[in-house]
Short mmCIF file of C-alpha atoms and ligand atoms in Angstrom, two decimals:
data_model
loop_
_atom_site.label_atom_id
_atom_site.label_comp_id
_atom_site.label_asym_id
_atom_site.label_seq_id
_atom_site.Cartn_x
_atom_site.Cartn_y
_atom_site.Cartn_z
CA UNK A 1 9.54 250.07 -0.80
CA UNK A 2 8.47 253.64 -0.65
CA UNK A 3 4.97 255.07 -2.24
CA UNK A 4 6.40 256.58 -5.59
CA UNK A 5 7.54 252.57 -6.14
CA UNK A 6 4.90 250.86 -4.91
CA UNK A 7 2.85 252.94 -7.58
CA UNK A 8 5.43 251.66 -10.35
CA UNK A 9 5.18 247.98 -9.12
CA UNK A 10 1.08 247.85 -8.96
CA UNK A 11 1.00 250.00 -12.57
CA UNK A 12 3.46 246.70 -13.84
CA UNK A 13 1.39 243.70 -12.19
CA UNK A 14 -1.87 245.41 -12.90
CA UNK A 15 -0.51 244.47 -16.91
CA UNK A 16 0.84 241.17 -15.96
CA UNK A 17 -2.30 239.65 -14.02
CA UNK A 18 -3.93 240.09 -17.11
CA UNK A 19 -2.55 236.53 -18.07
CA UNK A 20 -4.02 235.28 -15.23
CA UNK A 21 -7.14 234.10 -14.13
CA UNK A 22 -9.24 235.95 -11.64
CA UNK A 23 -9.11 234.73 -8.08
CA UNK A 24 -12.77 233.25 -7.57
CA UNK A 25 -14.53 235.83 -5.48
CA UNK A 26 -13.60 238.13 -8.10
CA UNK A 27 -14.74 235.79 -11.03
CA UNK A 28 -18.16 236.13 -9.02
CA UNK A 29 -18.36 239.73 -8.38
CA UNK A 30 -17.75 240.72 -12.46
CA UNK A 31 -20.53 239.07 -12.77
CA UNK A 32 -22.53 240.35 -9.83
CA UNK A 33 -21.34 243.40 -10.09
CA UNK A 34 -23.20 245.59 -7.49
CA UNK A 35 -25.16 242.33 -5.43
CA UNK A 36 -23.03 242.20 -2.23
CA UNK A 37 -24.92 239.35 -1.02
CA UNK A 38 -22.95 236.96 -3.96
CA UNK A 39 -19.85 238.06 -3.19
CA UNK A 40 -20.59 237.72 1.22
CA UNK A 41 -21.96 234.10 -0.38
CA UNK A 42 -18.42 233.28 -2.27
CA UNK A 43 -16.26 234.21 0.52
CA UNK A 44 -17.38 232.46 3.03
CA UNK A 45 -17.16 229.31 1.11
CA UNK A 46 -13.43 230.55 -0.03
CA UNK A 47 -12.06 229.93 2.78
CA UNK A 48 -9.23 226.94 2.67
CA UNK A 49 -10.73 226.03 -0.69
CA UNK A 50 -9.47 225.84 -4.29
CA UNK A 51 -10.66 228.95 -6.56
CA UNK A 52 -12.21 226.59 -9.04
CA UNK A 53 -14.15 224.42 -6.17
CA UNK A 54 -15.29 227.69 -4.81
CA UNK A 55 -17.07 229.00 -7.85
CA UNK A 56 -18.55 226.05 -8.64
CA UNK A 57 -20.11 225.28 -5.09
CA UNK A 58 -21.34 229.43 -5.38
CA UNK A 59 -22.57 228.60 -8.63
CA UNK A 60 -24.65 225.50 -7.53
CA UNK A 61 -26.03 227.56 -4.31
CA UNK A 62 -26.97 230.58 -5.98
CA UNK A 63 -28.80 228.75 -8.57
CA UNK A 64 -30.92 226.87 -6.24
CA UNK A 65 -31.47 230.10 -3.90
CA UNK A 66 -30.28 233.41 -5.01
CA UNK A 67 -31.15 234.98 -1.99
CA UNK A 68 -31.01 235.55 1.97
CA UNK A 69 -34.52 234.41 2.39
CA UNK A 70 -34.59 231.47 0.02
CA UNK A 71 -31.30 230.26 1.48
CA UNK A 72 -32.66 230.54 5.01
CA UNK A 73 -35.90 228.29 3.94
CA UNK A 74 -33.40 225.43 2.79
CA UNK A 75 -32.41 222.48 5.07
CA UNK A 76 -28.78 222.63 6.21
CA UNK A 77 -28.22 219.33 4.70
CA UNK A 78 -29.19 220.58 1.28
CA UNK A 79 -27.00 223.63 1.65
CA UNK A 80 -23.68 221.08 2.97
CA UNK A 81 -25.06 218.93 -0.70
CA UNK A 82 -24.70 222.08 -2.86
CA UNK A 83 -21.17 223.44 -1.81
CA UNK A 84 -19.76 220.36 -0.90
CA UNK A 85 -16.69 219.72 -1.44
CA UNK A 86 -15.49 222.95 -0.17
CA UNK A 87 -13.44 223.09 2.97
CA UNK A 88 -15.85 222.85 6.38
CA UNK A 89 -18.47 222.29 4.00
CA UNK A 90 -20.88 221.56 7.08
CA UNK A 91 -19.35 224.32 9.72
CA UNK A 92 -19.25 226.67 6.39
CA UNK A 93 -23.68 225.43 6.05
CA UNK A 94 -24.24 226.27 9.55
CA UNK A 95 -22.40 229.76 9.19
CA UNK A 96 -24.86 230.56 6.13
CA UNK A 97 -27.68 229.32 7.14
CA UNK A 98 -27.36 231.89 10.38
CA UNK A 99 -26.03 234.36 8.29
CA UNK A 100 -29.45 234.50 5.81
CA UNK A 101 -31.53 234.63 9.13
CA UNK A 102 -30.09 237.91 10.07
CA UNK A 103 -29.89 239.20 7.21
CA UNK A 104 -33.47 238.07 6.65
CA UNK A 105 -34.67 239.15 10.27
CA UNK A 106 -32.38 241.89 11.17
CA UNK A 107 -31.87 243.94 7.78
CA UNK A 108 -34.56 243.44 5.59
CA UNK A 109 -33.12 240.55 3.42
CA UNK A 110 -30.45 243.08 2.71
CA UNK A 111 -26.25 242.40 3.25
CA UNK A 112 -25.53 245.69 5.63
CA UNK A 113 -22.93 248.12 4.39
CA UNK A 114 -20.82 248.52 7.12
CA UNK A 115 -17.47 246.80 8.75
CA UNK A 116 -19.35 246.70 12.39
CA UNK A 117 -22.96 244.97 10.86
CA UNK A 118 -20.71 242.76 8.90
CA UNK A 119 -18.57 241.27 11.61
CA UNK A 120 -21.72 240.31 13.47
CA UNK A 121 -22.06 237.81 11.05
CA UNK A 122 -21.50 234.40 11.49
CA UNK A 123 -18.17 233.14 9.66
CA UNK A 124 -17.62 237.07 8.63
CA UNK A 125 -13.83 238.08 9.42
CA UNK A 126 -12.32 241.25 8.38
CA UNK A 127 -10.91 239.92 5.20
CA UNK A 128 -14.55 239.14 4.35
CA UNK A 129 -16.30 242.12 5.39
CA UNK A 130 -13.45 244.50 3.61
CA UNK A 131 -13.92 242.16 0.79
CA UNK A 132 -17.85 242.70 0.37
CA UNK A 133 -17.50 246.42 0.99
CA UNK A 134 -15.09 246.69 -1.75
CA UNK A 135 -16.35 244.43 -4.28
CA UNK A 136 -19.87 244.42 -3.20
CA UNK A 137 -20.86 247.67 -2.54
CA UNK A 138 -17.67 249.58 -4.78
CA UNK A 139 -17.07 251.44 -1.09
CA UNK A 140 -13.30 251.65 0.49
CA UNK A 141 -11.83 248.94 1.95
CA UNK A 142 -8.47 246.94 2.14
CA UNK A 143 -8.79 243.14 1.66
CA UNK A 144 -5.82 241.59 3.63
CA UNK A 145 -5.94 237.60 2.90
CA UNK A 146 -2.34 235.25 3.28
CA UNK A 147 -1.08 236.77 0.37
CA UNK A 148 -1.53 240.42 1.00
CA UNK A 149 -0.06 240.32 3.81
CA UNK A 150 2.89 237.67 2.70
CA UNK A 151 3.58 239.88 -0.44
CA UNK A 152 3.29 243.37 1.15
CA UNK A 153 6.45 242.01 3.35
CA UNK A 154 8.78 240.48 1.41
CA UNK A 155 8.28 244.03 -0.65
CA UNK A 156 8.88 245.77 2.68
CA UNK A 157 6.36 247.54 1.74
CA UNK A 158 4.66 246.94 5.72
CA UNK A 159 6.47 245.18 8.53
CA UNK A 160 4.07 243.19 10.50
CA UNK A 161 3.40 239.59 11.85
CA UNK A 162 -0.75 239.51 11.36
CA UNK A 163 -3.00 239.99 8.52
CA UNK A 164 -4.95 242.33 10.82
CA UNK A 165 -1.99 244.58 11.50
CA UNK A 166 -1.07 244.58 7.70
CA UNK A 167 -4.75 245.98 6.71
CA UNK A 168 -3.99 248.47 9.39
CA UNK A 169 -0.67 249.49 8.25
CA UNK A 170 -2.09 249.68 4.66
CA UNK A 171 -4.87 251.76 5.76
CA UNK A 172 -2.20 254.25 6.77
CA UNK A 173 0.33 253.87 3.81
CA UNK A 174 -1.03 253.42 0.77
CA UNK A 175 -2.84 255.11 -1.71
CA UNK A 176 -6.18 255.28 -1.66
CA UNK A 177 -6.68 254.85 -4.80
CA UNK A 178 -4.99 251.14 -5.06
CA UNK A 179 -7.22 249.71 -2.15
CA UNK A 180 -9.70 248.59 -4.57
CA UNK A 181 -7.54 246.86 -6.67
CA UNK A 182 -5.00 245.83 -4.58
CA UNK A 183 -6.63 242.61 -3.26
CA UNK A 184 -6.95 240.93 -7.05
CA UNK A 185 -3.30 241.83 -7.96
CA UNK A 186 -1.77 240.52 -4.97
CA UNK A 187 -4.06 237.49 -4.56
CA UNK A 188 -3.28 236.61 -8.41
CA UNK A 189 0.27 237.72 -8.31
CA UNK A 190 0.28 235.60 -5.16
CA UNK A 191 -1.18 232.69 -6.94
CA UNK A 192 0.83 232.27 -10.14
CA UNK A 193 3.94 233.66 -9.90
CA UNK A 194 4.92 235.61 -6.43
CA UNK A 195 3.59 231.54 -4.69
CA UNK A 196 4.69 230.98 -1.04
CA UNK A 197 8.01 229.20 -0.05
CA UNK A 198 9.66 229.44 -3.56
CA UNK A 199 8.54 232.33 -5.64
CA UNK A 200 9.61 232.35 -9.43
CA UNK A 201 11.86 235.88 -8.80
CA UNK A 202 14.02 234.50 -12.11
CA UNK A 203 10.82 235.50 -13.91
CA UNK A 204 9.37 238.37 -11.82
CA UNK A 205 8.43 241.53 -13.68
CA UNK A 206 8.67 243.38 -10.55
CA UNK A 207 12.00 241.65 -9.30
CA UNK A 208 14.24 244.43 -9.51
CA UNK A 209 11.88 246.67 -7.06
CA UNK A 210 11.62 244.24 -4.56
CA UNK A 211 14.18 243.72 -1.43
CA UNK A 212 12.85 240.00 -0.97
CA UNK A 213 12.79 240.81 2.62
CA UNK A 214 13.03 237.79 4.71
CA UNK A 215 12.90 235.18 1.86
CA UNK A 216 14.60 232.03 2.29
CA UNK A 217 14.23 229.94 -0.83
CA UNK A 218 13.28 231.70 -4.73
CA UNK A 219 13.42 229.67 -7.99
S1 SF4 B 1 11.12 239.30 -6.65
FE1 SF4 B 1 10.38 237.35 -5.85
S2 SF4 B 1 9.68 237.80 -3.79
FE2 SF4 B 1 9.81 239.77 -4.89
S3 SF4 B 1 7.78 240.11 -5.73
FE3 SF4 B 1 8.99 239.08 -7.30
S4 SF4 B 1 8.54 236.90 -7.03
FE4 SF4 B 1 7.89 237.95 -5.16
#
């Protein structure tokens, strides 16, 4: 897939997701809009966990302590009671709790804007530190979860066997103007129709644009 295409395809699915729900960290950013420190909060607890459980557990969390200080005061058990039943609900406690103590000790109470500060972070990966940057703080980034990098393959769009090399490749290839955006349409895309194993191709909007590279099995 070349770049005049892969502007065509993201124009079509930006349309399409529209049916769709919003993957959860991005349910939490519209409504955080600009307050990094929800959306650092939502990812880590995204990981291996349903959208829906997810929200919920930020939800509960953020109500009881809305920020890196507050969150740092509570006992670890009562953090593991508020987002359980995420996935590694307790590891996922552990990782927050150390988090808000840095933030709360090292920057003010304040979520850093930068890839380096953010990696320091306990349970921060790329994925989450691009995602903060670029939800949290608007900046550039290019969020590369399972289905980013799944997607951006079978579209041959990148060829690579890593999420990391993916966001590297992207970095290099494509606009810069769809790096915002191109986290939510992939993840949703990703979600509903474009699913691992069997994607629904039959009803794919952006079917005849894509070269299904590698695909075994489509419905
Ligand atoms: S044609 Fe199939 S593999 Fe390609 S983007 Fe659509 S659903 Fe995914």
């Amino acid at each position: 897939m070349d770049s005049p295409t892969i502007n065509t395809v993201l124009r079509l699915l930006k349309k399409e997701i529209r049916r769709w729900k919003i993957p959860a960290v991005g349910v939490v950013a519209e409504r955080a809009a600009d307050r990094p420190f929800e959306t650092l909060v939502s990812t880590i607890l995204s990981l291996r966990t349903k959208d829906k459980v997810t929200e919920a557990a930020s939800r509960r969390l953020l109500e009881r302590a809305s920020t890196p200080e507050s969150i740092a005061a509570l006992p670890a058990v009562e953090i593991e009671r508020l987002i359980y039943p995420v996935g590694f609900y307790r590891t996922k406690a552990r990782n927050l709790l150390e988090t808000c103590r840095i933030l709360t000790e090292d920057f003010e109470g304040k979520v850093p804007r930068g890839m380096e500060a953010l990696l320091k972070l306990p349970g921060v990966g790329r994925k989450t530190a691009n995602l903060v940057l670029t939800v949290g703080f608007g900046d550039y980034g290019i969020c590369v979860d399972t289905h980013v990098h799944r997607i951006s393959n079978l579209w041959g769009y990148v060829k690579t066997t890593m999420p990391e090399e993916t966001e590297y490749a992207l970095r290099e290839k494509l606009p810069r103007r769809h790096w915002k955006t191109y986290n939510d349409i992939l993840v949703t895309f990703g979600q509903n129709l474009c699913v691992p194993v069997s994607p629904w191709c039959s009803r794919c909007p952006v079917a005849r644009y894509c070269p299904r590279v590698g695909l075994k099995k489509s419905r």
